[in-house]
Each structure stands twice: as structure tokens, then as C-alpha cells.
Amino acid sequence: MFDAAIPELVCEIAFHLPDARDLSSLSQCNHFVNEAVAPLLFKDIQVSEKSLPALAKRLLDYPEFAVQCKSLVVRSRQLGTDRQIVQLHPLGNNPDSTPSPRILASSMSFIVGQISQHRRLEKFSWHSYGTPGDGMGLMFDAEFWRSLAGVGDHLQEFSMRSLYGNSLAMLPSNIGFQNLRILRLTLGDHTTCSHFQELLNGLHLLEHLDFDARPWGERTLGGITFASSHPRLNSLSMELSDLQLPQDLDFLHRHPTIRALHLEVNQSFHCDDTSLPNLKALSLHEGTIRKLPALVSLSAHRTITHLRLIDMPSSLASLNFVQGMAVSLTCLELELGIIGNGILDRFPYWLPEMSELFKLLPNLREFGMMGRPFESDKVESFSSKHLLDFLAILDELSHLEAIRFYDICKYGAELPGSLLQNLGKVPSSLRYIKWEVHPDPKTYYIERRDEVTIGTAMPRPPVEKNMLDWTSDSVLNHMYT
């Protein structure tokens, strides 16, 4: 009787492990434990692109593993994300060579076909940042879309990001995702998608839309007008640079429910002081501010609590509109530009301007500093010296609780242990430092022990936490303040 209870006990333990990496480690204890835990590994699948053939083989040999699958997340290895992708035991290691696009696409079609039979899939996410030279230019066939359409009643999140390839070419005109809440699309080189607007028109329950059509290459997107309406739309992210769209789109004005907005556009939108009355979080490119000044208009009286500014000017003194948000603003993030483009040389000159800017924001609780990668032989990133120099200007700030340094490619180093054991003098209000410049990002909790200030790494979050939109990157929650 005791032996019979052991599998149930193991499964109960596994059920309460939120991090798939821990679940994967548990499954490798021995054959007995693996047998009990293995099916649970396939409830929320996170796997690299190169492992798709191995995953397809596993589901072919053990089709019962597909029964419980509710989430399928597939990513390439191109941006170092493989450090956070669980290699599902016992799928084996990734092959040394990249499978051909044809094999990857057929593997994906088979996997989705196996999973869709059970009509439980709620989330599908495919992020590929490979190049044609990497053999990653995938195009999903009609069978893939038919299988995905089979779970249309259940699918709540659909995410497809590809810088290259024509992944949407076979998207059928009648595909229905009527219960979809989250849609994320990045359109790659030579994308053809004549039915995208028809897809949007049917998404009446949509709460989050992320649409990226920056100029990666030629594309044909017939009939996109953004004339659809989504009564529940809460979060919108648009990066549009080369699409031929109607002028003065009223999409923003027709969606007063939007609370979080990210825009990098050359497109003209109809937006005035009455638009977006519920907006709380705003992320804008410098060029977008010039295109849509009404978004930062003081006369609109919007209660902006979270502001992110991208590709900032050489002088922060030009950000005079930020002072108009001083009463409500609790989080400010500045993307200083391309890290490897000499930006770090200008960092010391920005510090006094940052100090003056902070004095104008008495309710600021969190500040983030971001940088984008630069393709060169000289890889630069934020360092511990930049952190110390920044902390030095916060001496008189009594209200800042969290600071964040972020490099999208994680080219930097970890914070030295010696520094974390003695951070020196920091504001008494500071509680968190989030260091996201290393492949293993960490958030440190600030403790005061006698006369010494110490940074202690906080427990890691689950591998795939719910990153709904760009506001999820912050340490504190500023949407409900």
C-alpha cells in the first residue's frame, strides 16, 4: 500500500513546483521518479527550436503526453535565451547542427496536431530570431493552421515573432480565435498575410495587442486598416515604420479602455485631449512624441504613473513635459540608446541631469535605465561602476525604492560579490536593485546590517512568468497606484 502511494506523492510534490526547471531536475532523479513526473513536463512545454524534432519524436512514441498540454512555448537560441529554456528530459540534448526549415516546420505541425486533438491548448508562443543563414526561415503549412484552428475555442494567447521567413503566408481567411485575449505578432522579411485584418475583426474579447511591423524587409499585408474594435482592449503595443496605412487612424481614440500603451510609429493617429482617458502606462519613442504631441499634453490631465522613453536626446533637459506628470508619476524608464555607440562615454554627463530631473518628481518610486545592443566586435554593457556612479547621485533621494539596469542582449557581467556585501551609502528608502545586464538576471533586496548595506539575491521567478506587456518588467506594480 505504501509503494502504491509513492507515485501519487511524487506527483503531488511535482504539482507544486512552479518552476519548470525544478520539475525537469526532479524527473532526472531516477527512472521511477521520471516515469511518474514525465507526463507533467508536457503540461507547459518550453523548448528551443532545435529541439522540435526530438519533441515530435517523443509525442509520437508517447502520444498520451500530449493530453495535458495547455501551453506550448518555442524559442530560438539566437539571443541567448536558451539559458532560460527548459530542455525537457528525456528529450536529449540539442543536435549540433540546425535542422532544416522543412524539418522544423513539419515537426511543429505534427506537435500542434497531436496537442490540438485534446482541445486543451490555451497558449501558443513561437519566437524565432534566426536569419536565413541560420536556416530558420520557417513557413507553416496549411496543416499547422488547421490544427491550431481546432483549438480556436480554447486558445487565449497566440504569439508569433519572426524577423525572417513567411510564417503567416498560409494563414486562412476563416480561422477563428474568438476567445483570444492576447495576440502578439512580429512580421518578418518578405511576409505575406492577406487575412490579418479579418483575423483582427473577429477578436472581440482581445485584451492585449502587440503588433511589430518595423522595416525588416519587404512585406505584403493586404487590407490592413486597423478599423476593428475591441471593447476590452487594455494594453496596446505598436511598432509601425513602413506600412502604408490610412492617415489619422482613429484606433487610439476608439479604444478608451487602453491603460498601457507602447508606440514606435511614423504613422499619424487621431489623438486629442479626450483620447485615452484611462491611460496609466505610456512608452514612447522620441520620434513618436514629435508625431503625436497630444499623448504628452499637459491639458489632457491623464494620470500617467509609468513612463518609458526610448532613444532619448543627448540632453535630458528637453524632457520638460515629464514635469507635468510629476504628481502621478511613480516609475520612469529611460532607454539611453545603442550601448555600443559611445553612449556609455556620455553616461557621466547625464548623471547631473538625472539628479535634477529626479528633484522634479517627488513621487517617483522606481527608475530604470535601458540600453540596446550594437553589432560590433566591441561588446559593451553597463557595469558595476555605472551602478555605483548612479547610486552616488541618489544620496538625497528619500523616496526611490527600486532601480533597474537592463541590456536586452545581456552582454554584461554579474555584480561582484564584494560590492553586494558593501554597497556603500544608499538612500534609506531603496529596497531593490534589478540587474538585467547578465544572462542570469537577478533582483537584489537591500538590507541594512549595522553600518553596512548589503544586496541579497531574491529567489528566481518561474522561467515563463506572465509577461503580459512592457510594464511587467518593472520591480514594483505601478498600474494601481
Short mmCIF file of C-alpha atoms in Angstrom, two decimals:
data_model
loop_
_atom_site.label_atom_id
_atom_site.label_comp_id
_atom_site.label_asym_id
_atom_site.label_seq_id
_atom_site.Cartn_x
_atom_site.Cartn_y
_atom_site.Cartn_z
CA MET A 1 0.00 0.00 0.00
CA PHE A 2 2.90 2.33 0.79
CA ASP A 3 4.52 1.59 -2.58
CA ALA A 4 1.26 2.36 -4.37
CA ALA A 5 1.10 5.78 -2.71
CA ILE A 6 4.61 6.81 -3.79
CA PRO A 7 3.69 7.83 -7.38
CA GLU A 8 0.82 9.93 -6.05
CA LEU A 9 3.15 11.58 -3.53
CA VAL A 10 5.76 12.35 -6.21
CA CYS A 11 3.09 13.82 -8.49
CA GLU A 12 1.73 15.92 -5.63
CA ILE A 13 5.21 17.34 -4.99
CA ALA A 14 5.73 17.97 -8.71
CA PHE A 15 2.37 19.71 -8.99
CA HIS A 16 3.51 22.37 -6.51
CA LEU A 17 6.77 23.17 -8.33
CA PRO A 18 6.05 26.39 -10.26
CA ASP A 19 9.46 26.46 -11.98
CA ALA A 20 9.72 24.03 -14.88
CA ARG A 21 13.49 23.83 -14.36
CA ASP A 22 12.93 22.32 -10.91
CA LEU A 23 10.37 19.93 -12.34
CA SER A 24 12.85 18.87 -15.01
CA SER A 25 15.53 18.27 -12.36
CA LEU A 26 13.13 16.18 -10.28
CA SER A 27 12.34 13.99 -13.28
CA GLN A 28 16.03 13.10 -13.60
CA CYS A 29 16.37 11.62 -10.08
CA ASN A 30 15.82 8.04 -11.26
CA HIS A 31 13.74 6.00 -13.67
CA PHE A 32 10.92 5.53 -11.16
CA VAL A 33 10.51 9.25 -10.48
CA ASN A 34 10.86 10.07 -14.17
CA GLU A 35 8.01 7.70 -15.00
CA ALA A 36 5.75 9.44 -12.50
CA VAL A 37 6.73 13.02 -13.35
CA ALA A 38 7.33 12.89 -17.13
CA PRO A 39 3.69 13.48 -18.16
CA LEU A 40 3.60 16.66 -16.06
CA LEU A 41 6.55 18.05 -18.01
CA PHE A 42 4.32 18.26 -21.04
CA LYS A 43 1.60 20.34 -19.39
CA ASP A 44 3.54 23.55 -20.02
CA ILE A 45 6.10 22.84 -22.73
CA GLN A 46 9.03 25.24 -23.15
CA VAL A 47 11.55 24.15 -25.72
CA SER A 48 14.10 25.52 -28.17
CA GLU A 49 13.52 25.45 -31.93
CA LYS A 50 16.31 22.94 -32.45
CA SER A 51 14.58 20.51 -30.10
CA LEU A 52 11.34 20.42 -32.10
CA PRO A 53 12.20 17.16 -33.95
CA ALA A 54 13.06 15.49 -30.62
CA LEU A 55 9.80 16.71 -29.09
CA ALA A 56 7.85 15.43 -32.10
CA LYS A 57 9.53 12.03 -31.71
CA ARG A 58 8.65 11.95 -28.02
CA LEU A 59 4.98 12.69 -28.70
CA LEU A 60 4.98 10.09 -31.47
CA ASP A 61 6.29 7.44 -29.06
CA TYR A 62 4.14 8.61 -26.13
CA PRO A 63 1.01 10.31 -27.53
CA GLU A 64 -0.55 10.28 -24.05
CA PHE A 65 1.94 13.00 -23.02
CA ALA A 66 0.03 15.48 -25.23
CA VAL A 67 -3.21 15.04 -23.29
CA GLN A 68 -2.42 17.56 -20.54
CA CYS A 69 -0.68 20.21 -22.65
CA LYS A 70 -2.09 23.70 -22.10
CA SER A 71 0.91 25.78 -23.14
CA LEU A 72 3.48 25.42 -25.94
CA VAL A 73 6.37 27.91 -25.97
CA VAL A 74 9.07 27.58 -28.65
CA ARG A 75 12.05 29.91 -28.95
CA SER A 76 15.21 30.11 -31.00
CA ARG A 77 18.67 30.23 -29.42
CA GLN A 78 19.73 33.35 -31.24
CA LEU A 79 19.56 35.85 -28.35
CA GLY A 80 20.96 33.65 -25.62
CA THR A 81 17.50 32.70 -24.38
CA ASP A 82 18.46 29.03 -24.28
CA ARG A 83 19.75 29.65 -20.77
CA GLN A 84 16.15 30.11 -19.68
CA ILE A 85 14.58 27.40 -21.87
CA VAL A 86 14.00 24.08 -20.18
CA GLN A 87 15.44 21.18 -22.14
CA LEU A 88 12.66 18.74 -21.35
CA HIS A 89 14.13 15.49 -20.08
CA PRO A 90 14.30 12.94 -21.62
CA LEU A 91 14.27 14.74 -24.98
CA GLY A 92 18.04 14.71 -25.08
CA ASN A 93 20.45 17.48 -25.98
CA ASN A 94 20.03 19.78 -28.92
CA PRO A 95 21.71 18.49 -32.08
CA ASP A 96 24.95 20.19 -33.04
CA SER A 97 23.57 21.16 -36.44
CA THR A 98 20.39 23.10 -37.02
CA PRO A 99 17.59 21.05 -38.62
CA SER A 100 16.39 22.38 -41.96
CA PRO A 101 13.40 24.75 -42.05
CA ARG A 102 11.37 21.99 -43.70
CA ILE A 103 12.04 19.57 -40.82
CA LEU A 104 11.36 22.23 -38.20
CA ALA A 105 8.08 23.25 -39.84
CA SER A 106 6.89 19.66 -40.25
CA SER A 107 7.84 18.90 -36.63
CA MET A 108 5.88 21.91 -35.43
CA SER A 109 2.84 20.87 -37.49
CA PHE A 110 2.95 17.36 -36.03
CA ILE A 111 3.34 18.62 -32.44
CA VAL A 112 0.46 21.07 -32.72
CA GLY A 113 -1.63 18.38 -34.41
CA GLN A 114 -1.03 15.94 -31.54
CA ILE A 115 -1.80 18.53 -28.89
CA SER A 116 -4.85 20.02 -30.59
CA GLN A 117 -6.65 16.67 -30.63
CA HIS A 118 -7.29 17.08 -26.90
CA ARG A 119 -8.59 20.66 -27.21
CA ARG A 120 -6.84 21.95 -24.09
CA LEU A 121 -4.21 24.23 -25.60
CA GLU A 122 -4.63 27.76 -24.22
CA LYS A 123 -1.29 29.32 -25.16
CA PHE A 124 0.88 29.05 -28.27
CA SER A 125 4.09 31.08 -28.49
CA TRP A 126 6.79 30.88 -31.16
CA HIS A 127 9.69 33.35 -31.06
CA SER A 128 12.33 32.93 -33.77
CA TYR A 129 15.15 35.41 -34.23
CA GLY A 130 17.21 33.33 -36.62
CA THR A 131 18.38 34.51 -40.02
CA PRO A 132 18.14 32.83 -43.40
CA GLY A 133 21.78 31.84 -42.97
CA ASP A 134 20.82 30.00 -39.79
CA GLY A 135 18.21 28.05 -41.73
CA MET A 136 15.42 29.50 -39.61
CA GLY A 137 13.18 30.93 -42.32
CA LEU A 138 10.07 28.91 -41.44
CA MET A 139 6.75 28.91 -43.22
CA PHE A 140 3.97 26.96 -41.52
CA ASP A 141 1.79 24.91 -43.84
CA ALA A 142 -1.99 24.68 -44.06
CA GLU A 143 -1.99 21.59 -41.81
CA PHE A 144 -0.43 23.61 -38.99
CA TRP A 145 -3.14 26.27 -39.21
CA ARG A 146 -5.91 23.65 -39.43
CA SER A 147 -4.62 22.04 -36.24
CA LEU A 148 -4.42 25.39 -34.47
CA ALA A 149 -7.91 26.27 -35.64
CA GLY A 150 -9.06 23.07 -33.94
CA VAL A 151 -8.35 24.66 -30.55
CA GLY A 152 -9.72 28.07 -31.56
CA ASP A 153 -12.46 27.87 -28.92
CA HIS A 154 -9.85 27.35 -26.17
CA LEU A 155 -6.82 29.36 -27.32
CA GLN A 156 -6.43 32.51 -25.22
CA GLU A 157 -2.89 33.57 -26.13
CA PHE A 158 -1.23 33.48 -29.55
CA SER A 159 2.27 34.84 -30.04
CA MET A 160 4.35 34.58 -33.22
CA ARG A 161 7.53 36.59 -33.57
CA SER A 162 9.79 36.13 -36.58
CA LEU A 163 12.29 38.54 -38.09
CA TYR A 164 12.76 36.31 -41.11
CA GLY A 165 10.60 33.87 -43.00
CA ASN A 166 7.00 33.89 -44.11
CA SER A 167 5.30 32.21 -41.18
CA LEU A 168 1.88 33.81 -41.81
CA ALA A 169 1.64 33.15 -45.55
CA MET A 170 -0.76 30.22 -45.14
CA LEU A 171 -2.98 31.89 -42.53
CA PRO A 172 -6.52 31.02 -43.69
CA SER A 173 -9.19 33.66 -44.09
CA ASN A 174 -11.70 31.86 -41.90
CA ILE A 175 -9.53 30.99 -38.91
CA GLY A 176 -11.41 31.77 -35.71
CA PHE A 177 -9.79 32.61 -32.37
CA GLN A 178 -12.95 34.04 -30.87
CA ASN A 179 -11.78 33.60 -27.26
CA LEU A 180 -8.31 35.04 -27.82
CA ARG A 181 -7.25 37.50 -25.11
CA ILE A 182 -3.61 38.09 -26.10
CA LEU A 183 -2.21 38.49 -29.63
CA ARG A 184 1.46 39.20 -30.35
CA LEU A 185 2.78 39.32 -33.91
CA THR A 186 6.14 40.34 -35.35
CA LEU A 187 6.13 40.33 -39.14
CA GLY A 188 9.41 39.24 -40.69
CA ASP A 189 11.14 39.68 -44.02
CA HIS A 190 9.01 39.10 -47.11
CA THR A 191 5.91 38.40 -45.03
CA THR A 192 2.70 37.87 -46.95
CA CYS A 193 -0.53 37.99 -44.97
CA SER A 194 -3.68 38.99 -46.77
CA HIS A 195 -6.06 37.94 -43.99
CA PHE A 196 -4.62 39.72 -40.94
CA GLN A 197 -7.40 42.32 -40.81
CA GLU A 198 -10.02 39.55 -40.99
CA LEU A 199 -8.34 37.89 -38.02
CA LEU A 200 -8.46 41.15 -36.05
CA ASN A 201 -12.10 41.75 -36.89
CA GLY A 202 -13.16 38.59 -35.06
CA LEU A 203 -11.26 39.22 -31.81
CA HIS A 204 -13.99 40.83 -29.72
CA LEU A 205 -12.54 39.61 -26.39
CA LEU A 206 -9.00 40.83 -27.11
CA GLU A 207 -7.32 42.48 -24.12
CA HIS A 208 -3.70 42.78 -25.30
CA LEU A 209 -2.46 43.52 -28.83
CA ASP A 210 1.26 43.64 -29.69
CA PHE A 211 1.94 44.33 -33.38
CA ASP A 212 5.50 44.83 -34.69
CA ALA A 213 5.99 45.68 -38.37
CA ARG A 214 9.29 47.52 -38.35
CA PRO A 215 11.31 47.66 -41.60
CA TRP A 216 12.99 44.25 -41.56
CA GLY A 217 12.28 43.84 -45.28
CA GLU A 218 9.61 43.74 -47.93
CA ARG A 219 6.18 42.50 -46.94
CA THR A 220 2.70 42.34 -48.38
CA LEU A 221 -0.09 42.98 -45.89
CA GLY A 222 -3.21 43.41 -47.89
CA GLY A 223 -6.11 45.38 -46.49
CA ILE A 224 -4.82 46.32 -43.03
CA THR A 225 -6.84 49.30 -41.82
CA PHE A 226 -7.00 48.80 -38.04
CA ALA A 227 -10.72 49.50 -38.35
CA SER A 228 -11.57 46.73 -35.90
CA SER A 229 -12.97 47.39 -32.42
CA HIS A 230 -12.03 45.57 -29.24
CA PRO A 231 -14.22 46.65 -26.29
CA ARG A 232 -11.92 45.02 -23.71
CA LEU A 233 -8.56 46.19 -25.07
CA ASN A 234 -6.41 47.03 -22.06
CA SER A 235 -2.87 47.02 -23.45
CA LEU A 236 -1.62 48.05 -26.90
CA SER A 237 1.89 47.90 -28.37
CA MET A 238 2.52 49.06 -31.94
CA GLU A 239 5.81 49.39 -33.82
CA LEU A 240 4.99 50.52 -37.36
CA SER A 241 7.57 52.05 -39.64
CA ASP A 242 6.91 51.15 -43.25
CA LEU A 243 3.25 50.17 -43.57
CA GLN A 244 1.04 52.16 -45.89
CA LEU A 245 -1.93 52.85 -43.62
CA PRO A 246 -4.72 55.43 -43.76
CA GLN A 247 -3.74 58.78 -42.27
CA ASP A 248 -5.15 59.93 -38.93
CA LEU A 249 -6.15 56.46 -37.78
CA ASP A 250 -8.76 56.69 -35.05
CA PHE A 251 -7.79 53.36 -33.45
CA LEU A 252 -6.50 55.03 -30.27
CA HIS A 253 -9.46 57.36 -29.98
CA ARG A 254 -11.92 54.47 -30.37
CA HIS A 255 -10.39 52.46 -27.52
CA PRO A 256 -10.74 54.46 -24.28
CA THR A 257 -10.20 51.25 -22.28
CA ILE A 258 -6.44 51.21 -23.05
CA ARG A 259 -4.40 51.50 -19.84
CA ALA A 260 -0.92 50.58 -21.14
CA LEU A 261 0.37 51.93 -24.47
CA HIS A 262 3.67 51.48 -26.33
CA LEU A 263 4.15 53.29 -29.65
CA GLU A 264 7.07 53.48 -32.08
CA VAL A 265 5.39 54.80 -35.21
CA ASN A 266 5.79 57.14 -38.14
CA GLN A 267 2.05 56.89 -38.58
CA SER A 268 -0.40 59.70 -37.88
CA PHE A 269 -3.13 58.83 -35.35
CA HIS A 270 -6.15 60.86 -34.38
CA CYS A 271 -5.47 61.70 -30.74
CA ASP A 272 -6.59 64.69 -28.72
CA ASP A 273 -7.05 65.63 -25.06
CA THR A 274 -10.17 63.47 -24.79
CA SER A 275 -8.44 60.32 -26.09
CA LEU A 276 -7.25 57.53 -23.78
CA PRO A 277 -8.78 58.82 -20.52
CA ASN A 278 -7.79 55.64 -18.62
CA LEU A 279 -4.13 55.60 -19.69
CA LYS A 280 -1.76 54.79 -16.83
CA ALA A 281 1.42 53.48 -18.53
CA LEU A 282 2.97 55.15 -21.58
CA SER A 283 6.01 54.06 -23.63
CA LEU A 284 7.09 56.33 -26.48
CA HIS A 285 9.90 56.70 -28.99
CA GLU A 286 11.38 60.18 -29.28
CA GLY A 287 10.10 60.44 -32.87
CA THR A 288 6.61 59.38 -31.82
CA ILE A 289 6.44 62.23 -29.32
CA ARG A 290 7.04 64.68 -32.16
CA LYS A 291 4.40 62.89 -34.27
CA LEU A 292 1.78 62.67 -31.51
CA PRO A 293 2.38 65.53 -29.04
CA ALA A 294 -1.17 65.13 -27.70
CA LEU A 295 -0.07 61.97 -25.87
CA VAL A 296 2.09 64.03 -23.50
CA SER A 297 -0.12 67.11 -23.50
CA LEU A 298 -0.49 68.66 -20.06
CA SER A 299 -4.03 69.77 -20.87
CA ALA A 300 -5.19 66.16 -21.26
CA HIS A 301 -4.95 65.62 -17.49
CA ARG A 302 -4.13 61.93 -17.84
CA THR A 303 -2.93 60.16 -14.71
CA ILE A 304 0.32 58.64 -16.02
CA THR A 305 2.05 56.53 -13.35
CA HIS A 306 4.57 54.64 -15.53
CA LEU A 307 6.54 56.38 -18.29
CA ARG A 308 9.15 54.81 -20.60
CA LEU A 309 11.06 56.98 -23.10
CA ILE A 310 13.03 55.34 -25.93
CA ASP A 311 16.05 56.70 -27.88
CA MET A 312 16.44 59.74 -25.73
CA PRO A 313 18.06 63.01 -26.89
CA SER A 314 21.59 63.96 -25.96
CA SER A 315 20.26 66.30 -23.28
CA LEU A 316 17.63 65.27 -20.75
CA ALA A 317 16.80 68.94 -20.24
CA SER A 318 14.48 68.71 -23.25
CA LEU A 319 12.16 66.39 -21.32
CA ASN A 320 10.22 69.30 -19.85
CA PHE A 321 6.89 67.55 -20.40
CA VAL A 322 7.83 64.98 -17.73
CA GLN A 323 7.44 67.66 -15.06
CA GLY A 324 3.77 67.91 -16.00
CA MET A 325 3.36 64.31 -14.81
CA ALA A 326 5.15 64.92 -11.52
CA VAL A 327 2.13 64.42 -9.28
CA SER A 328 1.19 60.98 -10.61
CA LEU A 329 4.48 59.55 -11.96
CA THR A 330 5.87 56.71 -9.83
CA CYS A 331 8.07 54.92 -12.41
CA LEU A 332 10.36 56.40 -15.07
CA GLU A 333 12.40 54.35 -17.54
CA LEU A 334 14.91 55.84 -19.98
CA GLU A 335 16.35 53.92 -22.90
CA LEU A 336 19.57 55.79 -23.47
CA GLY A 337 20.15 54.43 -26.99
CA ILE A 338 22.59 51.95 -28.50
CA ILE A 339 25.05 50.84 -25.82
CA GLY A 340 27.96 50.22 -28.20
CA ASN A 341 27.59 53.57 -29.94
CA GLY A 342 29.59 55.60 -27.44
CA ILE A 343 26.64 56.03 -25.13
CA LEU A 344 28.49 54.81 -22.06
CA ASP A 345 31.11 57.50 -22.62
CA ARG A 346 28.34 60.07 -22.20
CA PHE A 347 26.92 58.40 -19.12
CA PRO A 348 28.82 60.59 -16.58
CA TYR A 349 27.47 63.74 -18.25
CA TRP A 350 23.90 62.52 -17.92
CA LEU A 351 24.12 61.92 -14.17
CA PRO A 352 23.78 65.59 -13.09
CA GLU A 353 20.81 65.99 -15.45
CA MET A 354 19.20 62.87 -13.98
CA SER A 355 19.70 64.26 -10.50
CA GLU A 356 17.93 67.50 -11.49
CA LEU A 357 15.15 65.55 -13.19
CA PHE A 358 14.52 63.48 -10.06
CA LYS A 359 14.06 66.63 -7.98
CA LEU A 360 11.06 67.47 -10.15
CA LEU A 361 9.42 64.09 -9.48
CA PRO A 362 8.64 63.91 -5.75
CA ASN A 363 6.55 60.71 -6.01
CA LEU A 364 8.98 58.67 -8.11
CA ARG A 365 9.42 55.19 -6.59
CA GLU A 366 11.27 53.36 -9.38
CA PHE A 367 13.80 54.30 -12.05
CA GLY A 368 15.02 52.12 -14.92
CA MET A 369 17.92 52.59 -17.31
CA MET A 370 17.99 50.59 -20.54
CA GLY A 371 20.33 50.10 -23.47
CA ARG A 372 20.03 48.28 -26.78
CA PRO A 373 22.73 46.11 -28.40
CA PHE A 374 25.07 47.22 -31.14
CA GLU A 375 26.51 44.79 -33.67
CA SER A 376 30.24 45.28 -33.42
CA ASP A 377 33.32 43.43 -32.29
CA LYS A 378 33.46 45.58 -29.19
CA VAL A 379 30.72 44.40 -26.86
CA GLU A 380 29.83 46.96 -24.22
CA SER A 381 27.31 46.94 -21.43
CA PHE A 382 26.52 48.52 -18.09
CA SER A 383 28.99 47.67 -15.34
CA SER A 384 29.12 47.87 -11.56
CA LYS A 385 30.89 51.23 -11.91
CA HIS A 386 27.83 52.67 -13.66
CA LEU A 387 25.69 51.39 -10.80
CA LEU A 388 27.93 52.98 -8.16
CA ASP A 389 28.06 56.29 -10.04
CA PHE A 390 24.29 56.27 -10.27
CA LEU A 391 23.83 55.44 -6.58
CA ALA A 392 26.05 58.41 -5.73
CA ILE A 393 23.52 60.89 -7.14
CA LEU A 394 20.69 59.34 -5.11
CA ASP A 395 22.11 60.38 -1.77
CA GLU A 396 19.39 62.93 -1.11
CA LEU A 397 16.52 60.96 -2.66
CA SER A 398 14.37 59.68 0.16
CA HIS A 399 11.54 58.22 -1.94
CA LEU A 400 13.15 55.96 -4.59
CA GLU A 401 12.52 52.28 -3.76
CA ALA A 402 13.81 50.40 -6.84
CA ILE A 403 16.35 50.89 -9.63
CA ARG A 404 16.82 48.76 -12.71
CA PHE A 405 19.64 48.37 -15.25
CA TYR A 406 18.74 46.48 -18.43
CA ASP A 407 20.67 45.27 -21.51
CA ILE A 408 18.47 43.37 -23.97
CA CYS A 409 21.30 41.04 -25.08
CA LYS A 410 22.69 40.51 -21.58
CA TYR A 411 26.30 41.19 -22.61
CA GLY A 412 27.37 42.44 -19.18
CA ALA A 413 28.79 40.82 -16.06
CA GLU A 414 27.23 39.92 -12.74
CA LEU A 415 27.56 42.31 -9.85
CA PRO A 416 30.69 41.41 -7.83
CA GLY A 417 30.10 39.67 -4.52
CA SER A 418 32.38 42.16 -2.77
CA LEU A 419 30.18 45.04 -3.94
CA LEU A 420 26.99 43.29 -2.82
CA GLN A 421 28.49 42.81 0.64
CA ASN A 422 29.04 46.55 0.96
CA LEU A 423 27.04 48.82 -1.35
CA GLY A 424 28.13 51.91 0.50
CA LYS A 425 25.78 54.76 1.23
CA VAL A 426 22.41 54.43 -0.49
CA PRO A 427 19.06 56.15 0.15
CA SER A 428 17.26 54.70 3.15
CA SER A 429 14.16 54.17 1.02
CA LEU A 430 15.94 51.99 -1.58
CA ARG A 431 14.77 48.37 -1.34
CA TYR A 432 15.56 46.74 -4.69
CA ILE A 433 18.23 46.70 -7.39
CA LYS A 434 17.30 44.79 -10.54
CA TRP A 435 20.39 43.89 -12.58
CA GLU A 436 19.42 42.64 -16.04
CA VAL A 437 22.67 43.01 -17.96
CA HIS A 438 23.88 39.43 -17.42
CA PRO A 439 22.43 36.18 -18.88
CA ASP A 440 21.32 35.30 -15.35
CA PRO A 441 19.40 38.45 -14.32
CA LYS A 442 18.80 38.99 -10.63
CA THR A 443 16.83 41.24 -8.32
CA TYR A 444 18.60 42.14 -5.09
CA TYR A 445 16.88 43.08 -1.85
CA ILE A 446 18.67 45.83 0.08
CA GLU A 447 19.32 45.09 3.75
CA ARG A 448 20.91 47.30 6.41
CA ARG A 449 23.06 45.48 8.93
CA ASP A 450 24.67 47.77 11.45
CA GLU A 451 26.64 50.26 9.34
CA VAL A 452 26.78 48.08 6.19
CA THR A 453 24.32 47.98 3.27
CA ILE A 454 24.04 44.53 1.67
CA GLY A 455 22.36 43.31 -1.53
CA THR A 456 20.81 39.82 -1.24
CA ALA A 457 19.65 37.98 -4.37
CA MET A 458 15.94 37.24 -4.27
CA PRO A 459 14.55 33.81 -5.28
CA ARG A 460 14.32 33.42 -9.03
CA PRO A 461 10.86 33.69 -10.60
CA PRO A 462 9.40 30.88 -12.72
CA VAL A 463 11.02 30.53 -16.15
CA GLU A 464 7.95 31.74 -18.02
CA LYS A 465 6.28 34.27 -15.79
CA ASN A 466 3.30 36.10 -17.19
CA MET A 467 4.97 38.92 -19.11
CA LEU A 468 1.78 40.48 -20.42
CA ASP A 469 3.37 43.72 -21.65
CA TRP A 470 6.35 46.02 -21.16
CA THR A 471 5.07 47.17 -17.76
CA SER A 472 5.74 43.68 -16.37
CA ASP A 473 9.49 44.37 -16.46
CA SER A 474 9.33 46.77 -13.53
CA VAL A 475 10.08 45.70 -9.98
CA LEU A 476 7.04 47.39 -8.45
CA ASN A 477 3.47 47.48 -9.72
CA HIS A 478 2.63 51.00 -10.88
CA MET A 479 -0.67 50.30 -12.63
CA TYR A 480 -2.78 50.56 -9.50
CA THR A 481 -1.01 53.28 -7.54
#
